[in-house]
Coordinates of C-alpha atoms in Angstrom, one line a residue:
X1 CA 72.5 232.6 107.5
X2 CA 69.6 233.0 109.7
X3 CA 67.6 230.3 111.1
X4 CA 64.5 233.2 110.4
X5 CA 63.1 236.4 110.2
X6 CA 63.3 236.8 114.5
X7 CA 66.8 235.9 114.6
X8 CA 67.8 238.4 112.1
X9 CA 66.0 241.4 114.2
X10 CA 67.5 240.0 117.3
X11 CA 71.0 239.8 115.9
X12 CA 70.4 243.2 114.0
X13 CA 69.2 244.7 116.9
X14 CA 72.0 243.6 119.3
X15 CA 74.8 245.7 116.7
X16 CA 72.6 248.2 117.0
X17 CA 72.7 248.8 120.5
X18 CA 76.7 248.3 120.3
X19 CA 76.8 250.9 117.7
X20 CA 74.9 253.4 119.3
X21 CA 76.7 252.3 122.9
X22 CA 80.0 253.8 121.0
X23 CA 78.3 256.9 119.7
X24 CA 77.8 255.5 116.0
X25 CA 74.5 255.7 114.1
X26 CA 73.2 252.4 113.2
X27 CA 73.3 251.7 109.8
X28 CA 73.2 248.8 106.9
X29 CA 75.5 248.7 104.5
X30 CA 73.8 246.1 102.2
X31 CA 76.3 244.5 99.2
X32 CA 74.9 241.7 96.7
X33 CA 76.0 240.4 93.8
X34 CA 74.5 240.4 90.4
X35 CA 72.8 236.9 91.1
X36 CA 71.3 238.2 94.7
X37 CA 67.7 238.2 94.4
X38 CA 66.0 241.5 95.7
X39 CA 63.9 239.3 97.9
X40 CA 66.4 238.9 100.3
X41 CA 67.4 242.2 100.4
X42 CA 63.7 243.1 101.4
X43 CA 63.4 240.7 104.3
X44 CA 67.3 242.4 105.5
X45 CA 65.5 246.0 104.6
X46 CA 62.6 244.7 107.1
X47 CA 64.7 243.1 109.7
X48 CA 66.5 246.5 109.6
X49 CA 63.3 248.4 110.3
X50 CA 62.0 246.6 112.9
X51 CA 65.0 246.3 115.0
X52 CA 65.3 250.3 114.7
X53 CA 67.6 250.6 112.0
X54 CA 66.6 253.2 110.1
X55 CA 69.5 253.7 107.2
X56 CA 69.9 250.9 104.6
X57 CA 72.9 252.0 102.7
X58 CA 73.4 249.9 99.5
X59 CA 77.0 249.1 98.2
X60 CA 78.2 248.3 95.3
X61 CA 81.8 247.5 94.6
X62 CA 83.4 247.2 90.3
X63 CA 85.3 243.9 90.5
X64 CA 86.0 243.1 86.6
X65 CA 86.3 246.1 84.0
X66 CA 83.0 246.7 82.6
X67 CA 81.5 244.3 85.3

């Protein structure tokens, strides 16, 4: 968890810079579960943008049949 918005874009930004140090293109990869409210997915979406982030990719992964 983040203590706010900032910290998020600072930490965001800091794997960003690592990322594209190795030769990577930044990206999200953004996995919730079917409780998550979109809310905080926004404010990651956000964070993402303004720390120069440009692809949000979101995941989702089947973990009970039918589930």
């Amino acid at each position: 968890n983040f203590e706010n918005d900032e910290a998020m874009i600072l930490f965001i930004d800091e794997k960003r810079k690592e990322m594209k140090d190795k030769g990577y293109t930044p990206r999200i990869h953004l996995r919730g579960d079917k409780a998550a409210l979109f809310k905080y997915n926004r404010r990651v979406i956000r964070a993402a943008a303004a720390a120069g982030v440009n692809e949000v990719i979101f995941v989702s992964y089947q973990t009970a049949k039918g589930g």
